[in-house]
């Protein structure tokens, strides 16, 4: 299972560990009155003693009228750091923009830009964050100060890993390792490399880089960073189906995780413990650990860890025949799964949009340059003899053609990007977000003309068993073939989308309940009777289908989705490989 860097590092912890360690530590004294000395003391205590750091900032605040312009901007930057650390991102962002726009120090501007990148990432303003990341990448060769360069590289590495650009994230993490400033160690660069390697599936539990990172961070007295690497190793053990090793490692690092009270690590350790118990067949212990993880969450939290916890609870309750509890946990799992996938899609989309904007700006610059060349050529034509005019006109046409070609390529790239943003990368059908948007639009149109529609929810039975038995390559083949089978029974006006994993949604346009049941049953039979093979390996698969109709559920998409999902769950509970729909009187109809 893919784990993003946020599983091991949160933005505030990364910034507090790195930024506070980039200056030599000194002992603050209450008698110091020189603003420059107070600023040095405050910066040295960012990570070491936050309460004392805040006290010194309050002391400097009284000296603001006596500060030089450079000292005032430095104070504004430190105050913005404090506000970000304490969660006041709005105030911090305002201060950082002022520093970036007005400070004369290039070093201070670079540090403020790096911190602003963190704020934007925390608040999920991904498009702005990647636009800023592009600017910092362009300015990186001009950043000479070791501390500022280190911070910029750190934030670029984490932001790119956050968006799935693991190769670039690894590159910047290695650049960090090659340019460590005085007072810093290889701990943070190695941790970022571990995260990028893990997310790009280039890491195994036997990789010596894991132990190397643990040794470096232990020597540097960075327990949070050390635990982060141990938790990566535990995840690798689980991915490699070695639950006993994972459990032994979690027991060993448990006291350190509890002592440091880092929320993400406590949550991930509990979920990994639940996964290990589940793989070992200890369902009761797995339930306890998963419930403990759920209890740590705050209202409205969306994370992959919570998604895994609810999925485990659903599977355990379902296995033990507790249908009501299983359904409740499944609903929580769906919320977490969809929220997590939406956030991942938003990050990837923002990264691509930022790249497109940068491409447009580059092309606009090239276009203006070429237009200037055209004007110079036109002036030259006035001074040339008639016998050379045809040559210049030909050259002019070539340049104009090149501009048209560039614009055509840009437009084609934008159209292709728009298509890709609406489609699922594996199957080519609508992705979850676009399917929901289009389904809502179609239902509103049908409601105006009193048309009919059916919403079908399809889930491939025991699909995890296919991945576990035959591998993910066969799983991808099964998903693609199942999509192809469905498309054979759909009309051009029907909407077809992948809702996540092995779950699909279909909106049948201008379709009565009876017609919808017939189509759903034909799809189910076709999936169950079509052989699925790859490289000589064959696999049988079936599908459970739930149906909801506007005849009884109305035209509200949320209600249709809820009732179709409810019918799907009942189909699975009734033995799978069947179609179930709600009737007008609230009973079930099985096709």
Coordinates of C-alpha atoms in Angstrom, one line a residue:
X1 CA 0.0 0.0 0.0
X2 CA 1.4 3.4 -1.0
X3 CA 2.3 5.7 1.8
X4 CA 3.0 9.4 1.3
X5 CA 5.6 11.4 3.2
X6 CA 2.9 12.8 5.5
X7 CA 2.7 9.3 7.1
X8 CA 6.2 9.9 8.5
X9 CA 6.5 13.7 8.6
X10 CA 4.0 16.5 9.1
X11 CA 4.9 19.9 7.8
X12 CA 5.1 21.7 11.2
X13 CA 7.4 19.0 12.6
X14 CA 9.7 19.1 9.6
X15 CA 10.0 22.9 9.7
X16 CA 10.6 23.0 13.5
X17 CA 13.3 20.3 13.4
X18 CA 15.1 21.8 10.4
X19 CA 14.8 25.6 10.7
X20 CA 15.6 25.7 14.4
X21 CA 18.8 23.9 13.9
X22 CA 20.4 26.0 11.2
X23 CA 22.1 28.5 13.5
X24 CA 24.5 27.9 16.4
X25 CA 22.8 27.5 19.8
X26 CA 23.5 30.2 22.4
X27 CA 22.1 30.8 25.8
X28 CA 19.6 33.5 26.0
X29 CA 19.8 35.9 28.9
X30 CA 17.1 38.2 30.1
X31 CA 19.5 41.1 30.5
X32 CA 20.3 41.2 26.7
X33 CA 19.0 44.4 25.2
X34 CA 20.8 44.6 21.8
X35 CA 18.1 43.8 19.2
X36 CA 20.6 41.9 17.0
X37 CA 21.7 39.7 20.0
X38 CA 18.0 39.1 20.9
X39 CA 17.3 38.1 17.3
X40 CA 20.2 35.6 17.3
X41 CA 19.0 34.2 20.6
X42 CA 15.4 33.8 19.3
X43 CA 16.5 32.0 16.2
X44 CA 18.7 29.6 18.1
X45 CA 15.8 28.6 20.4
X46 CA 13.2 28.0 17.7
X47 CA 13.5 24.2 18.1
X48 CA 15.2 24.0 21.5
X49 CA 12.8 25.9 23.7
X50 CA 9.6 27.2 22.1
X51 CA 8.3 29.0 25.2
X52 CA 11.6 30.9 25.7
X53 CA 11.6 31.6 22.0
X54 CA 8.2 33.2 22.3
X55 CA 9.3 35.3 25.4
X56 CA 12.3 36.7 23.5
X57 CA 10.0 37.7 20.5
X58 CA 7.8 39.5 23.0
X59 CA 10.9 41.3 24.4
X60 CA 12.0 42.2 20.8
X61 CA 8.5 43.5 20.1
X62 CA 9.0 46.3 22.6
X63 CA 12.2 47.3 20.7
X64 CA 10.6 47.4 17.3
X65 CA 10.8 51.3 17.0
X66 CA 14.6 51.0 17.5
X67 CA 15.2 48.2 15.0
X68 CA 16.9 48.8 11.7
X69 CA 14.9 47.9 8.5
X70 CA 16.9 44.6 8.1
X71 CA 16.2 43.7 11.8
X72 CA 12.5 44.5 11.4
X73 CA 12.1 42.1 8.5
X74 CA 14.1 39.5 10.3
X75 CA 11.8 39.9 13.3
X76 CA 8.7 39.7 11.0
X77 CA 10.1 36.4 9.6
X78 CA 10.6 34.9 13.1
X79 CA 7.2 36.0 14.2
X80 CA 5.7 34.4 11.1
X81 CA 7.5 31.2 11.9
X82 CA 6.0 31.3 15.4
X83 CA 2.5 31.8 14.1
X84 CA 2.9 29.0 11.6
X85 CA 4.3 26.6 14.3
X86 CA 1.2 27.5 16.5
X87 CA -1.2 26.9 13.6
X88 CA -2.1 30.6 12.8
X89 CA -1.3 30.1 9.1
X90 CA -3.4 33.0 7.9
X91 CA -1.4 35.6 9.9
X92 CA 1.8 33.9 9.1
X93 CA 1.1 34.0 5.4
X94 CA 0.4 37.8 5.5
X95 CA 3.7 38.4 7.3
X96 CA 5.7 36.2 4.9
X97 CA 4.3 37.9 1.8
X98 CA 5.5 41.3 3.3
X99 CA 8.9 39.9 3.9
X100 CA 9.2 38.4 0.4
X101 CA 7.9 41.6 -1.2
X102 CA 9.9 44.2 0.8
X103 CA 13.0 42.7 2.5
X104 CA 16.4 43.5 0.9
X105 CA 18.0 40.3 2.2
X106 CA 18.0 37.6 -0.4
X107 CA 18.7 35.0 2.3
X108 CA 15.6 36.2 4.3
X109 CA 13.4 36.1 1.2
X110 CA 14.5 32.6 0.4
X111 CA 13.8 31.4 4.0
X112 CA 10.4 33.2 4.0
X113 CA 9.5 31.6 0.6
X114 CA 10.4 28.1 1.9
X115 CA 8.1 28.7 5.0
X116 CA 5.3 30.0 2.8
X117 CA 5.6 26.9 0.7
X118 CA 4.9 24.9 3.9
X119 CA 1.9 27.0 4.8
X120 CA 0.3 26.6 1.4
X121 CA 0.8 22.8 1.5
X122 CA -0.7 22.5 5.0
X123 CA -3.8 24.5 3.8
X124 CA -4.2 22.3 0.6
X125 CA -3.6 25.3 -1.6
X126 CA -1.7 23.1 -3.9
X127 CA -1.8 25.1 -7.1
X128 CA -0.3 28.2 -5.4
X129 CA 2.2 25.9 -3.6
X130 CA 3.5 24.3 -6.9
X131 CA 3.7 27.7 -8.6
X132 CA 5.9 28.9 -5.7
X133 CA 7.9 25.7 -5.9
X134 CA 8.6 26.3 -9.6
X135 CA 9.8 29.8 -8.8
X136 CA 12.1 28.5 -6.0
X137 CA 13.5 25.9 -8.4
X138 CA 14.3 28.6 -10.9
X139 CA 16.0 30.7 -8.2
X140 CA 17.9 27.8 -6.5
X141 CA 21.2 28.4 -8.4
X142 CA 21.3 32.0 -7.0
X143 CA 20.7 30.9 -3.4
X144 CA 24.3 30.8 -2.0
X145 CA 23.6 30.9 1.8
X146 CA 23.9 27.3 3.1
X147 CA 21.1 27.5 5.6
X148 CA 18.6 29.1 3.2
X149 CA 19.6 26.7 0.4
X150 CA 19.1 23.8 2.7
X151 CA 15.6 24.9 3.7
X152 CA 14.5 25.5 0.1
X153 CA 15.8 22.0 -0.9
X154 CA 14.0 20.4 2.0
X155 CA 10.7 22.0 1.2
X156 CA 11.0 21.3 -2.6
X157 CA 11.8 17.6 -1.9
X158 CA 8.9 17.2 0.5
X159 CA 6.4 19.1 -1.8
X160 CA 7.4 17.1 -4.9
X161 CA 7.2 13.8 -3.0
X162 CA 3.8 15.0 -1.7
X163 CA 2.6 15.3 -5.3
X164 CA 4.0 12.0 -6.4
X165 CA 7.1 13.3 -8.2
X166 CA 9.3 10.9 -6.4
X167 CA 12.3 11.1 -8.8
X168 CA 12.6 14.9 -8.4
X169 CA 12.0 14.6 -4.6
X170 CA 14.9 12.1 -4.4
X171 CA 17.1 14.4 -6.4
X172 CA 16.5 17.4 -4.1
X173 CA 17.0 15.3 -1.0
X174 CA 20.4 14.1 -2.3
X175 CA 21.3 17.8 -3.1
X176 CA 20.5 18.5 0.6
X177 CA 22.9 15.8 1.6
X178 CA 25.6 17.3 -0.5
X179 CA 25.1 20.8 1.0
X180 CA 24.6 20.4 4.7
X181 CA 25.1 23.7 6.6
X182 CA 27.1 24.0 9.8
X183 CA 25.3 22.5 12.8
X184 CA 23.1 20.2 10.8
X185 CA 23.5 16.5 10.1
X186 CA 22.5 14.0 7.4
X187 CA 19.4 12.9 9.3
X188 CA 16.8 15.0 7.5
X189 CA 18.2 14.4 4.0
X190 CA 18.3 10.7 4.6
X191 CA 14.8 10.7 5.9
X192 CA 13.5 12.5 2.8
X193 CA 15.3 10.0 0.6
X194 CA 13.8 7.1 2.5
X195 CA 10.3 8.6 2.0
X196 CA 10.8 9.1 -1.7
X197 CA 12.3 5.6 -2.2
X198 CA 9.5 4.0 -0.3
X199 CA 6.8 5.9 -2.2
X200 CA 8.4 5.0 -5.6
X201 CA 8.5 1.4 -4.5
X202 CA 12.3 1.2 -4.7
X203 CA 12.8 0.2 -1.1
X204 CA 12.9 -3.2 0.6
X205 CA 13.3 -4.2 4.2
X206 CA 16.8 -5.4 3.5
X207 CA 18.0 -2.1 2.1
X208 CA 21.1 -1.0 4.2
X209 CA 20.0 2.7 3.8
X210 CA 17.4 2.1 6.4
X211 CA 19.9 1.1 9.1
X212 CA 22.2 3.9 8.0
X213 CA 19.4 6.5 8.5
X214 CA 18.6 5.1 11.9
X215 CA 22.2 5.3 13.0
X216 CA 22.7 8.8 11.8
X217 CA 19.4 10.1 13.4
X218 CA 20.1 8.3 16.6
X219 CA 23.6 9.8 16.8
X220 CA 22.0 13.3 16.1
X221 CA 19.5 12.7 19.0
X222 CA 16.5 13.0 16.6
X223 CA 14.1 10.5 18.1
X224 CA 11.2 11.6 15.9
X225 CA 13.2 11.1 12.8
X226 CA 14.5 7.8 14.0
X227 CA 11.0 6.5 14.7
X228 CA 10.0 7.7 11.3
X229 CA 12.5 5.4 9.7
X230 CA 11.6 2.5 12.0
X231 CA 7.9 2.9 10.9
X232 CA 8.9 2.8 7.3
X233 CA 10.6 -0.5 8.0
X234 CA 7.5 -1.8 9.8
X235 CA 5.4 -0.9 6.7
X236 CA 7.9 -2.7 4.5
X237 CA 7.6 -5.8 6.7
X238 CA 3.8 -5.7 6.3
X239 CA 4.0 -5.1 2.5
X240 CA 6.4 -8.1 2.3
X241 CA 3.9 -10.3 4.4
X242 CA 6.3 -10.5 7.5
X243 CA 3.8 -9.5 10.2
X244 CA 5.8 -11.1 13.1
X245 CA 8.8 -8.9 12.3
X246 CA 6.6 -5.9 12.1
X247 CA 5.0 -6.7 15.5
X248 CA 8.4 -7.2 17.1
X249 CA 9.7 -3.8 15.7
X250 CA 6.5 -2.0 16.8
X251 CA 6.9 -3.4 20.4
X252 CA 10.5 -2.3 20.4
X253 CA 9.9 1.3 19.4
X254 CA 6.6 1.7 21.2
X255 CA 8.0 3.4 24.3
X256 CA 9.9 6.0 22.2
X257 CA 6.8 6.7 20.1
X258 CA 4.7 7.2 23.3
X259 CA 7.4 9.4 24.9
X260 CA 7.7 11.8 22.0
X261 CA 3.9 12.1 21.7
X262 CA 4.1 12.8 17.9
X263 CA 0.4 12.3 16.8
X264 CA 1.1 10.9 13.3
X265 CA 3.6 8.3 14.6
X266 CA 1.2 7.2 17.4
X267 CA -1.6 6.8 14.9
X268 CA 0.5 5.0 12.3
X269 CA 2.0 2.7 14.9
X270 CA -1.5 1.6 16.1
X271 CA -2.7 1.0 12.5
X272 CA 0.4 -1.0 11.6
X273 CA -0.1 -3.0 14.8
X274 CA -3.7 -3.7 13.8
X275 CA -2.5 -4.8 10.3
X276 CA 0.0 -7.1 11.8
X277 CA -2.5 -8.7 14.2
X278 CA -4.9 -9.1 11.3
X279 CA -2.3 -10.9 9.1
X280 CA -1.5 -13.1 12.1
X281 CA -5.2 -14.0 12.5
X282 CA -5.6 -12.2 15.9
X283 CA -8.9 -10.5 15.0
X284 CA -9.7 -9.3 18.6
X285 CA -6.3 -7.6 19.0
X286 CA -6.5 -6.2 15.5
X287 CA -9.9 -4.6 16.4
X288 CA -8.5 -3.1 19.6
X289 CA -5.6 -1.5 17.8
X290 CA -7.8 -0.2 15.0
X291 CA -10.3 1.3 17.5
X292 CA -7.4 2.9 19.4
X293 CA -6.3 4.5 16.1
X294 CA -9.8 5.8 15.4
X295 CA -10.0 7.2 18.9
X296 CA -6.9 9.3 18.2
X297 CA -8.6 11.1 15.2
X298 CA -10.2 14.5 15.4
X299 CA -13.7 15.3 13.8
X300 CA -13.3 15.8 10.1
X301 CA -9.9 14.1 9.8
X302 CA -9.1 12.5 6.5
X303 CA -6.1 10.3 6.2
X304 CA -4.9 7.0 4.7
X305 CA -4.2 5.7 8.2
X306 CA -7.9 6.2 9.2
X307 CA -9.0 4.6 5.9
X308 CA -6.9 1.5 6.6
X309 CA -8.2 1.3 10.2
X310 CA -11.9 1.5 9.2
X311 CA -11.2 -1.0 6.4
X312 CA -9.8 -3.5 8.9
X313 CA -12.7 -2.9 11.3
X314 CA -15.2 -3.5 8.4
X315 CA -13.5 -6.7 7.4
X316 CA -13.3 -8.1 11.0
X317 CA -17.0 -7.3 11.7
X318 CA -18.0 -8.7 8.4
X319 CA -16.0 -11.9 9.0
X320 CA -17.6 -12.4 12.4
X321 CA -21.1 -11.8 11.0
X322 CA -21.8 -8.5 12.7
X323 CA -23.7 -6.9 9.7
X324 CA -24.8 -3.6 11.3
X325 CA -21.3 -2.9 12.7
X326 CA -19.7 -3.9 9.4
X327 CA -22.0 -1.5 7.5
X328 CA -21.2 1.4 9.8
X329 CA -17.5 0.8 9.5
X330 CA -17.8 0.4 5.7
X331 CA -19.5 3.8 5.5
X332 CA -16.6 5.4 7.4
X333 CA -14.1 3.6 5.2
X334 CA -15.8 4.9 2.0
X335 CA -15.7 8.5 3.4
X336 CA -12.0 8.2 4.2
X337 CA -11.2 6.4 0.9
X338 CA -12.9 9.0 -1.2
X339 CA -11.5 11.9 0.8
X340 CA -8.0 10.6 0.5
X341 CA -8.2 9.9 -3.2
X342 CA -9.7 13.3 -3.8
X343 CA -6.8 14.9 -2.0
X344 CA -4.2 12.9 -3.9
X345 CA -6.0 13.8 -7.2
X346 CA -6.0 17.5 -6.2
X347 CA -2.3 17.4 -5.5
X348 CA -1.5 15.7 -8.8
X349 CA -3.8 18.1 -10.7
X350 CA -2.3 21.2 -9.1
X351 CA 1.2 20.0 -10.0
X352 CA 0.2 19.5 -13.6
X353 CA -1.6 22.9 -13.8
X354 CA 1.5 24.7 -12.4
X355 CA 3.6 23.0 -15.0
X356 CA 1.2 24.0 -17.7
X357 CA 1.2 27.7 -16.5
X358 CA 5.0 27.6 -16.5
X359 CA 5.0 26.2 -20.1
X360 CA 2.5 28.9 -21.2
X361 CA 4.7 31.7 -19.7
X362 CA 7.8 30.3 -21.5
X363 CA 5.9 30.1 -24.8
X364 CA 4.6 33.6 -24.4
X365 CA 8.2 34.8 -23.8
X366 CA 9.3 33.0 -26.9
X367 CA 6.3 34.4 -28.9
X368 CA 7.2 38.0 -27.9
X369 CA 10.8 37.4 -28.9
X370 CA 9.8 36.0 -32.2
X371 CA 7.4 38.9 -32.8
X372 CA 10.3 41.3 -32.2
X373 CA 12.3 39.4 -34.8
X374 CA 9.5 39.8 -37.2
X375 CA 9.4 43.6 -36.7
X376 CA 13.2 43.8 -37.3
X377 CA 12.9 41.8 -40.5
X378 CA 10.1 44.0 -41.7
X379 CA 12.3 47.1 -41.2
X380 CA 15.1 45.3 -43.0
X381 CA 12.8 44.6 -46.0
X382 CA 12.3 48.4 -46.5
X383 CA 16.1 48.9 -47.0
X384 CA 16.8 45.8 -49.2
X385 CA 16.7 45.6 -52.9
X386 CA 13.8 44.1 -54.8
X387 CA 15.9 41.0 -55.7
X388 CA 16.2 40.0 -52.0
X389 CA 12.6 40.7 -51.0
X390 CA 11.3 37.2 -51.8
X391 CA 14.0 35.6 -49.6
X392 CA 13.0 37.8 -46.6
X393 CA 9.3 37.1 -47.2
X394 CA 10.0 33.4 -47.2
X395 CA 11.9 33.7 -43.9
X396 CA 9.0 35.7 -42.4
X397 CA 6.5 32.9 -43.4
X398 CA 8.8 30.3 -41.8
X399 CA 8.9 32.3 -38.5
X400 CA 5.1 32.8 -38.6
X401 CA 4.6 29.1 -39.2
X402 CA 6.8 28.3 -36.2
X403 CA 4.7 30.5 -34.0
X404 CA 1.5 28.8 -35.3
X405 CA 3.1 25.4 -34.7
X406 CA 4.0 26.4 -31.1
X407 CA 0.5 27.6 -30.4
X408 CA -1.0 24.5 -31.9
X409 CA 1.2 22.3 -29.7
X410 CA 0.3 24.3 -26.7
X411 CA -3.4 24.0 -27.4
X412 CA -3.1 20.3 -28.1
X413 CA -1.2 19.9 -24.8
X414 CA -3.8 21.7 -22.9
X415 CA -6.6 19.7 -24.5
X416 CA -4.8 16.4 -23.7
X417 CA -4.3 17.5 -20.1
X418 CA -8.0 18.4 -19.8
X419 CA -8.9 14.9 -21.1
X420 CA -6.5 13.2 -18.7
X421 CA -7.8 15.2 -15.7
X422 CA -11.3 13.7 -16.4
X423 CA -10.2 10.1 -17.0
X424 CA -9.0 7.2 -14.8
X425 CA -5.4 6.5 -15.6
X426 CA -5.7 2.7 -15.7
X427 CA -9.1 2.0 -17.3
X428 CA -9.7 5.2 -19.4
X429 CA -13.2 5.7 -18.1
X430 CA -14.4 8.8 -16.0
X431 CA -12.6 9.3 -12.7
X432 CA -14.5 9.6 -9.5
X433 CA -14.7 13.4 -9.3
X434 CA -15.7 13.9 -13.0
X435 CA -18.3 11.1 -12.8
X436 CA -20.0 12.7 -9.8
X437 CA -20.0 16.1 -11.5
X438 CA -21.5 14.8 -14.8
X439 CA -24.0 12.6 -13.0
X440 CA -25.3 15.5 -11.0
X441 CA -25.6 17.6 -14.2
X442 CA -27.5 14.9 -16.1
X443 CA -29.9 14.3 -13.2
X444 CA -30.8 18.0 -13.0
X445 CA -31.6 18.0 -16.7
X446 CA -33.7 14.8 -16.4
X447 CA -35.6 16.3 -13.4
X448 CA -36.7 19.2 -15.6
X449 CA -38.2 17.0 -18.3
X450 CA -39.4 14.2 -15.9
X451 CA -37.1 11.6 -17.5
X452 CA -35.9 8.4 -15.8
X453 CA -32.5 7.2 -14.8
X454 CA -30.9 4.4 -12.8
X455 CA -27.7 4.5 -10.8
X456 CA -25.7 1.3 -10.7
X457 CA -22.9 0.6 -8.2
X458 CA -20.7 -2.4 -9.2
X459 CA -18.1 -4.0 -7.0
X460 CA -15.8 -7.0 -8.1
X461 CA -16.1 -9.8 -5.6
X462 CA -13.0 -10.9 -3.8
X463 CA -10.8 -8.7 -5.9
X464 CA -8.1 -8.4 -3.2
X465 CA -7.7 -12.2 -3.4
X466 CA -6.8 -11.8 -7.1
X467 CA -4.1 -9.3 -6.3
X468 CA -2.8 -11.4 -3.5
X469 CA -2.8 -14.7 -5.5
X470 CA -1.8 -13.5 -9.0
X471 CA -0.2 -10.2 -8.4
X472 CA -1.2 -6.6 -9.2
X473 CA -0.5 -7.1 -13.0
X474 CA -3.3 -9.6 -13.2
X475 CA -5.5 -7.3 -11.0
X476 CA -5.0 -4.5 -13.6
X477 CA -5.9 -6.9 -16.4
X478 CA -9.1 -8.0 -14.6
X479 CA -10.1 -4.3 -14.0
X480 CA -9.6 -3.4 -17.7
X481 CA -11.5 -6.4 -19.0
X482 CA -14.3 -5.8 -16.6
X483 CA -14.6 -2.2 -17.9
X484 CA -14.6 -3.5 -21.5
X485 CA -17.4 -5.9 -20.7
X486 CA -19.5 -3.2 -19.1
X487 CA -19.0 -0.8 -22.0
X488 CA -20.3 -3.5 -24.4
X489 CA -23.7 -3.2 -22.7
X490 CA -23.9 0.6 -22.3
X491 CA -25.1 3.3 -24.7
X492 CA -23.2 6.4 -25.7
X493 CA -25.4 8.5 -23.5
X494 CA -24.7 6.5 -20.3
X495 CA -22.1 7.7 -17.8
X496 CA -19.4 5.1 -16.7
X497 CA -16.8 5.9 -14.0
X498 CA -14.4 4.3 -11.6
X499 CA -15.3 5.3 -8.0
X500 CA -12.2 3.8 -6.4
X501 CA -10.3 0.5 -6.3
X502 CA -12.6 -2.2 -7.8
X503 CA -15.8 -0.2 -7.5
X504 CA -17.5 1.3 -10.5
X505 CA -20.6 3.5 -11.1
X506 CA -22.9 3.7 -14.0
X507 CA -25.7 6.3 -14.6
X508 CA -28.2 4.9 -17.2
X509 CA -29.8 7.8 -19.0
X510 CA -33.5 7.7 -19.9
X511 CA -33.8 4.2 -18.3
X512 CA -36.6 2.7 -16.3
X513 CA -36.1 0.5 -13.2
X514 CA -36.9 -2.7 -15.2
X515 CA -34.6 -1.7 -18.0
X516 CA -31.9 -0.9 -15.5
X517 CA -32.2 -4.3 -13.8
X518 CA -32.0 -6.1 -17.1
X519 CA -28.8 -4.2 -18.1
X520 CA -27.3 -4.7 -14.7
X521 CA -28.0 -8.4 -14.7
X522 CA -26.5 -8.7 -18.3
X523 CA -23.3 -7.0 -17.1
X524 CA -23.1 -9.2 -14.0
X525 CA -23.6 -12.4 -16.1
X526 CA -21.0 -11.2 -18.7
X527 CA -18.4 -10.5 -16.1
X528 CA -19.0 -13.9 -14.4
X529 CA -18.8 -15.9 -17.6
X530 CA -16.0 -14.2 -19.4
X531 CA -12.6 -16.0 -19.0
X532 CA -9.8 -13.6 -17.8
X533 CA -6.3 -14.7 -18.7
X534 CA -2.7 -13.3 -18.8
X535 CA 0.5 -15.2 -19.6
X536 CA -1.4 -18.5 -19.4
X537 CA -2.9 -17.8 -15.9
X538 CA -6.6 -17.7 -15.7
X539 CA -8.9 -16.3 -13.0
X540 CA -12.6 -16.3 -12.4
X541 CA -14.4 -13.3 -11.0
X542 CA -17.9 -12.2 -10.3
X543 CA -19.6 -8.9 -9.5
X544 CA -22.1 -7.7 -6.9
X545 CA -24.4 -4.9 -8.2
X546 CA -26.6 -2.5 -6.4
X547 CA -29.2 -0.3 -8.2
X548 CA -31.2 2.8 -7.3
X549 CA -33.8 4.5 -9.6
X550 CA -35.1 8.0 -9.8
X551 CA -38.6 6.3 -9.9
X552 CA -38.4 5.8 -6.1
X553 CA -35.3 7.7 -4.9
X554 CA -35.8 11.0 -6.7
X555 CA -33.2 13.0 -8.6
X556 CA -30.8 13.9 -5.7
X557 CA -27.4 12.3 -6.5
X558 CA -26.4 11.9 -2.9
X559 CA -29.5 9.9 -2.1
X560 CA -29.2 7.8 -5.3
X561 CA -25.5 7.0 -4.4
X562 CA -26.5 6.1 -0.8
X563 CA -29.2 3.7 -1.8
X564 CA -27.2 2.2 -4.6
X565 CA -24.3 1.6 -2.1
X566 CA -26.8 0.1 0.4
X567 CA -28.2 -2.2 -2.2
X568 CA -24.6 -3.2 -3.2
X569 CA -23.8 -4.0 0.4
X570 CA -26.9 -6.2 0.7
X571 CA -26.0 -8.0 -2.5
X572 CA -22.6 -8.8 -1.0
X573 CA -24.1 -9.9 2.3
X574 CA -26.6 -12.1 0.5
X575 CA -23.8 -14.1 -1.1
X576 CA -22.3 -11.8 -3.8
X577 CA -22.7 -12.3 -7.6
X578 CA -26.2 -10.8 -7.8
X579 CA -28.1 -7.7 -8.5
X580 CA -30.2 -6.1 -5.9
X581 CA -32.4 -2.9 -6.0
X582 CA -34.7 -1.2 -3.6
X583 CA -38.4 -1.2 -4.4
X584 CA -40.9 1.6 -3.9
X585 CA -42.2 0.0 -0.7
X586 CA -38.7 -0.3 0.8
X587 CA -38.3 -4.0 0.1
X588 CA -35.5 -5.5 -2.1
X589 CA -35.7 -6.8 -5.6
X590 CA -33.1 -9.3 -6.7
X591 CA -32.4 -9.9 -10.4

